[in-house]
Tab-separated table of C-alpha atoms in Angstrom:
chain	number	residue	atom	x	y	z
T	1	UNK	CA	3.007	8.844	13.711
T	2	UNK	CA	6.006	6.766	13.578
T	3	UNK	CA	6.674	2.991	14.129
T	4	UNK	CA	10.057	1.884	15.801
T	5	UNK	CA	11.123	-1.465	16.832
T	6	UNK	CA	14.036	-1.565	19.138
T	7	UNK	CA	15.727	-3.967	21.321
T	8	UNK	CA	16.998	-3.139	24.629
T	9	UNK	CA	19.169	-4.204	26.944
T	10	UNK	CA	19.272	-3.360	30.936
T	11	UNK	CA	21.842	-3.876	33.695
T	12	UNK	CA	20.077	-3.800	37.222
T	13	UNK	CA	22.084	-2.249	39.450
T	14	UNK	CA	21.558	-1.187	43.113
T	15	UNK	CA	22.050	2.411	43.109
T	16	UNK	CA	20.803	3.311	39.382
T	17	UNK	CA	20.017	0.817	35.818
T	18	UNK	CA	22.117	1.131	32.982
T	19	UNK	CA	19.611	0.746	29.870
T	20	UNK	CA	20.793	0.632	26.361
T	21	UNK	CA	18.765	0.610	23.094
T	22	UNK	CA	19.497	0.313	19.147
T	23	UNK	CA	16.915	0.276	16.407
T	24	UNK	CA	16.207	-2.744	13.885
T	25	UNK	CA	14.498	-3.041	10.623
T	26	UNK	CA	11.808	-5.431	10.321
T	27	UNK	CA	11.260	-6.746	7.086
T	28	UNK	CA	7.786	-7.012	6.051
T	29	UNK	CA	7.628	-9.865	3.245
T	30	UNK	CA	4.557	-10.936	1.958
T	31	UNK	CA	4.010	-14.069	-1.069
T	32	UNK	CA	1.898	-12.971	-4.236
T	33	UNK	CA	-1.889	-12.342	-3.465
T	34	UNK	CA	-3.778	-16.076	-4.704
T	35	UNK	CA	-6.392	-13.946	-5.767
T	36	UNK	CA	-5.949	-10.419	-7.347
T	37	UNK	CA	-9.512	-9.576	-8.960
T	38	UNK	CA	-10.471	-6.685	-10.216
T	39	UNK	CA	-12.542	-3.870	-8.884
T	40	UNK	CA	-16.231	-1.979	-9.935
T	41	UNK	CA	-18.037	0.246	-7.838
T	42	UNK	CA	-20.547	2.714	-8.601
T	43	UNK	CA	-21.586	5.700	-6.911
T	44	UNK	CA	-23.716	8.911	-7.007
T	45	UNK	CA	-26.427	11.112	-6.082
T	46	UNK	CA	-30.275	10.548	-6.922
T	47	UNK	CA	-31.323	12.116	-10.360
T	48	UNK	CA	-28.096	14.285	-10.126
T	49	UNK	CA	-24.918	11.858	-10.657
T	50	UNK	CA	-24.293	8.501	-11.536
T	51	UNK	CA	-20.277	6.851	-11.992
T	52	UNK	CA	-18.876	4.269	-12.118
T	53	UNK	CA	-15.120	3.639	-11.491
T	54	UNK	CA	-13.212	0.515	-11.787
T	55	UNK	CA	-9.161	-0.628	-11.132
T	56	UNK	CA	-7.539	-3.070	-12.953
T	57	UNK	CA	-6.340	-5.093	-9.117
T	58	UNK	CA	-7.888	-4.960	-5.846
T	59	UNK	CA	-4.203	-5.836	-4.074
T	60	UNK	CA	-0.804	-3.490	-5.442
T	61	UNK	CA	2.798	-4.258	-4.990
T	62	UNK	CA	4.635	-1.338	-3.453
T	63	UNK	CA	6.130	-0.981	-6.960
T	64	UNK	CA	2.688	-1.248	-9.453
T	65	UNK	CA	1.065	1.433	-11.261
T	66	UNK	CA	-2.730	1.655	-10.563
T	67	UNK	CA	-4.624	1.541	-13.691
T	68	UNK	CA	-8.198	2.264	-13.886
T	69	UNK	CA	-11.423	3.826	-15.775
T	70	UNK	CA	-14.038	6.386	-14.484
T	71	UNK	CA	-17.506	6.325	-15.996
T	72	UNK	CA	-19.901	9.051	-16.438
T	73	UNK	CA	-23.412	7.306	-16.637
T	74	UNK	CA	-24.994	10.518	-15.740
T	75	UNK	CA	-24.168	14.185	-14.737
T	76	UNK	CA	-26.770	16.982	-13.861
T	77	UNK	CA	-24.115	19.066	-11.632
T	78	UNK	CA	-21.783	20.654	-12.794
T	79	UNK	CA	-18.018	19.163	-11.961
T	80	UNK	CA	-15.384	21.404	-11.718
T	81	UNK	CA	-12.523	19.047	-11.063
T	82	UNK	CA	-11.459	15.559	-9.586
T	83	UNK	CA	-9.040	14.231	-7.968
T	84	UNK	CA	-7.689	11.034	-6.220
T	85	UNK	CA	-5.854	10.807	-3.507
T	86	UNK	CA	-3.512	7.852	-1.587
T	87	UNK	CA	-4.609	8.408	2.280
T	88	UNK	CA	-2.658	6.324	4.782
T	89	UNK	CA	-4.579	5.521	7.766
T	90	UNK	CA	-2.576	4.306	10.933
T	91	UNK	CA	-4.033	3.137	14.297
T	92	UNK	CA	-2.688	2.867	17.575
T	93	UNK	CA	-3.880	1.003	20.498
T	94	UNK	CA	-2.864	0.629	24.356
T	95	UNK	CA	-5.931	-0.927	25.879
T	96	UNK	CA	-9.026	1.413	26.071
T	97	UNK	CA	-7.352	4.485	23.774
T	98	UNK	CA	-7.488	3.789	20.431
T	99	UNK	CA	-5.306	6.846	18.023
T	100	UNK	CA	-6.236	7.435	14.737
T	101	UNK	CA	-4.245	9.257	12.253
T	102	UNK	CA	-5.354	9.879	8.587
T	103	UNK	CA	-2.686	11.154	6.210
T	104	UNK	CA	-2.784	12.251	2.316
T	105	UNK	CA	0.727	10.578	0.721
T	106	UNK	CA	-0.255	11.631	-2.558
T	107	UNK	CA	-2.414	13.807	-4.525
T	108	UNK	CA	-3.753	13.188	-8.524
T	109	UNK	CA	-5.793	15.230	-10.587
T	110	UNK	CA	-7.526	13.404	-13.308
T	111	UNK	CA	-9.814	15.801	-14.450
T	112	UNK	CA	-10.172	19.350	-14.836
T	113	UNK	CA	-13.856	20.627	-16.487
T	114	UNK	CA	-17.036	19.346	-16.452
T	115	UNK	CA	-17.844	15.785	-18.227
T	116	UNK	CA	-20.235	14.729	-19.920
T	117	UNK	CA	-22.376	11.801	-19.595
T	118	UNK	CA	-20.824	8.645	-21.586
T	119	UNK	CA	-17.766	10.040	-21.092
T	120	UNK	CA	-14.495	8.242	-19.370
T	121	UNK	CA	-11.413	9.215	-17.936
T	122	UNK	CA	-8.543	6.844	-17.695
T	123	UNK	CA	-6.464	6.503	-14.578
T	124	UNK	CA	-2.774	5.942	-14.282
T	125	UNK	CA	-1.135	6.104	-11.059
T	126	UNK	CA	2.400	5.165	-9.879
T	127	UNK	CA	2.639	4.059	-6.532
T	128	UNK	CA	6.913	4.133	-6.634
T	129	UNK	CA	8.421	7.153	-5.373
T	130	UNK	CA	5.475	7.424	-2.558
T	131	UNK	CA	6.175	6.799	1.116
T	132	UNK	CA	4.222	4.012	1.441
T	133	UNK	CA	4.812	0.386	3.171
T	134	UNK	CA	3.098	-2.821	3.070
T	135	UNK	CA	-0.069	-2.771	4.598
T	136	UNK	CA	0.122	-4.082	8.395
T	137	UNK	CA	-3.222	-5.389	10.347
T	138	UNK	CA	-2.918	-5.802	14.439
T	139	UNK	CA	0.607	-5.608	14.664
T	140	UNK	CA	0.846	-7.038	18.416
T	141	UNK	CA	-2.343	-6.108	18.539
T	142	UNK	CA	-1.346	-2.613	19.114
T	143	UNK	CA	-0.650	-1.093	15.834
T	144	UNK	CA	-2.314	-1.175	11.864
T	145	UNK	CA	-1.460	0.934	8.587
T	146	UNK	CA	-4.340	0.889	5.958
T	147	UNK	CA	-4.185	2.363	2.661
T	148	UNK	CA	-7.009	3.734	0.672
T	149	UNK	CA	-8.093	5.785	-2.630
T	150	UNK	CA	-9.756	8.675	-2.227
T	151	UNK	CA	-12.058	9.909	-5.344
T	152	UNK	CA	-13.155	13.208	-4.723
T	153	UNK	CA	-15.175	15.461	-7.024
T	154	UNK	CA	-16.050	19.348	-6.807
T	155	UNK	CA	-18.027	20.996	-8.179
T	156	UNK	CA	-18.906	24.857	-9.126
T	157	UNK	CA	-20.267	25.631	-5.618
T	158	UNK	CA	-16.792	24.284	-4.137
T	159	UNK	CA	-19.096	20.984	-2.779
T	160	UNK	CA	-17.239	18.101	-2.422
T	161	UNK	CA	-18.441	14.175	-3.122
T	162	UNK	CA	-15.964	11.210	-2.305
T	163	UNK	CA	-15.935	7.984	-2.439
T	164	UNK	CA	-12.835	5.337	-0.729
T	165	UNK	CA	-11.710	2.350	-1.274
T	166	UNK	CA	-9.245	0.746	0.481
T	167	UNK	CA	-6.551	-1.188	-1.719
T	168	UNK	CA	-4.397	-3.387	0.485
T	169	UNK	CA	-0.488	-3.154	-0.540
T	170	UNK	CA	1.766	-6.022	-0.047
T	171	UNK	CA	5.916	-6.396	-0.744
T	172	UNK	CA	7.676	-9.313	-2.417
T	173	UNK	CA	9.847	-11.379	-0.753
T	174	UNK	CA	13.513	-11.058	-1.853
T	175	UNK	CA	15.481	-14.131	-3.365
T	176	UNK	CA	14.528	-17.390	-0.933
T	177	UNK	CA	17.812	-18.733	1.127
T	178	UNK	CA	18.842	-22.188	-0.561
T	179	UNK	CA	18.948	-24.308	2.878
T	180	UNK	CA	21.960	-25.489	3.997
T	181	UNK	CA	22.164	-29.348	3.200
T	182	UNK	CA	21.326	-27.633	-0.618
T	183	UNK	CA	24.335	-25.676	0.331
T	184	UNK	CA	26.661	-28.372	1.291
T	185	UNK	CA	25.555	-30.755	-1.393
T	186	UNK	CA	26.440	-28.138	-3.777
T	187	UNK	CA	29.772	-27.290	-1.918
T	188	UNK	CA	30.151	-30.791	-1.782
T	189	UNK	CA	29.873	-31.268	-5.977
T	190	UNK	CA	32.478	-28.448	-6.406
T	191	UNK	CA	34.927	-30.150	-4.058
T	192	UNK	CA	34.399	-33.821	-6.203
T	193	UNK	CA	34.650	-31.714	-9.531
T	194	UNK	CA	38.147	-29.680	-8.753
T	195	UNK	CA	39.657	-32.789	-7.376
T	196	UNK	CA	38.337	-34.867	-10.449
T	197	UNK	CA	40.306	-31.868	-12.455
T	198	UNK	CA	43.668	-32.164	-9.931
T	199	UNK	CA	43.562	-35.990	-10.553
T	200	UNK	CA	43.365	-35.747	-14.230
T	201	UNK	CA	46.460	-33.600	-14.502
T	202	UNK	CA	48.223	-35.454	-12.703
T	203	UNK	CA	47.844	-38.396	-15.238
């Protein structure tokens, strides 16, 4: 699935319209999250597995490394291997039809063997180099990209247990435009200053 915004223009004509069309980048700036807590979850299966699994932020610049902790509090099954994975979830909407399409960006294995319980794995993972954007929420009403982490966990009889979390992503705004009385008051100052300079050598 692919987002494009376009303008168009169209000549009306009797016989047949002439209709021409470039694309444009939209620039999707966002200011620094007020509040950027932490996250702890825990998850599991009754008398079989217990975890807990926490992330250092529960918003990420484009740019951030996730950094996290998984807990083994208790393990009766035996775990093979985990993973976690960066799913992008996009939705499309044109009245009644709603599209959903789920895709895996990245993949991160973060453990391979069984734990034990009291036992933790740390989590690193860099979110540069992905193909990932800012995350958008009823664009026009028509369009939304979510991101989430995926921990998954299999074990020796190739069952799978997974838990998401979605972890909204955001992108700093570039250096802010001086406005342009700032502008021309600092034009202004360089004009006063080299003719200050033209006087004084003329003394």
């Amino acid at each position: 699935m692919h987002l494009h915004n376009f303008l168009r223009a169209t000549v009306s004509r009797r016989l047949n319209d002439i209709s021409k069309g470039i694309d444009i980048v939209v620039h999707m700036l966002s200011m620094y999250p007020e509040l950027n807590s932490s996250i702890k979850m825990e998850v599991g299966i009754e008398d079989c597995l217990h975890i807990e699994f926490e992330y250092n932020k529960s918003k990420y610049h484009l740019k951030y490394v996730i950094v996290g902790k998984i807990y083994f509090l208790l393990v009766r099954i035996k775990i093979r291997h985990m993973e976690i994975d960066i799913i992008k979830r996009e939705t499309t909407s044109t009245g009644p039809n709603v599209y959903h399409d789920n895709d895996i960006i990245a993949k991160y294995e973060i453990m391979d063997g069984a734990p034990v319980r009291g036992e933790s794995i740390p989590i690193r993972l860099f979110l540069a180099g992905n193909e990932i954007t800012p995350t958008m929420r009823d664009i026009n009403k028509k369009y939304s990209v979510w991101y989430y982490l995926n921990l998954v966990l299999i074990d020796e009889e190739e069952r799978r247990y997974f838990k998401q979390q979605e972890i909204p992503l955001w992108k700093r705004g570039g250096v802010v435009r001086k406005s342009m009385s700032h502008q021309a008051a600092i034009a202004s100052s360089s004009e006063e200053k080299a003719l200050g300079h033209a006087q004084a050598k003329e003394q």
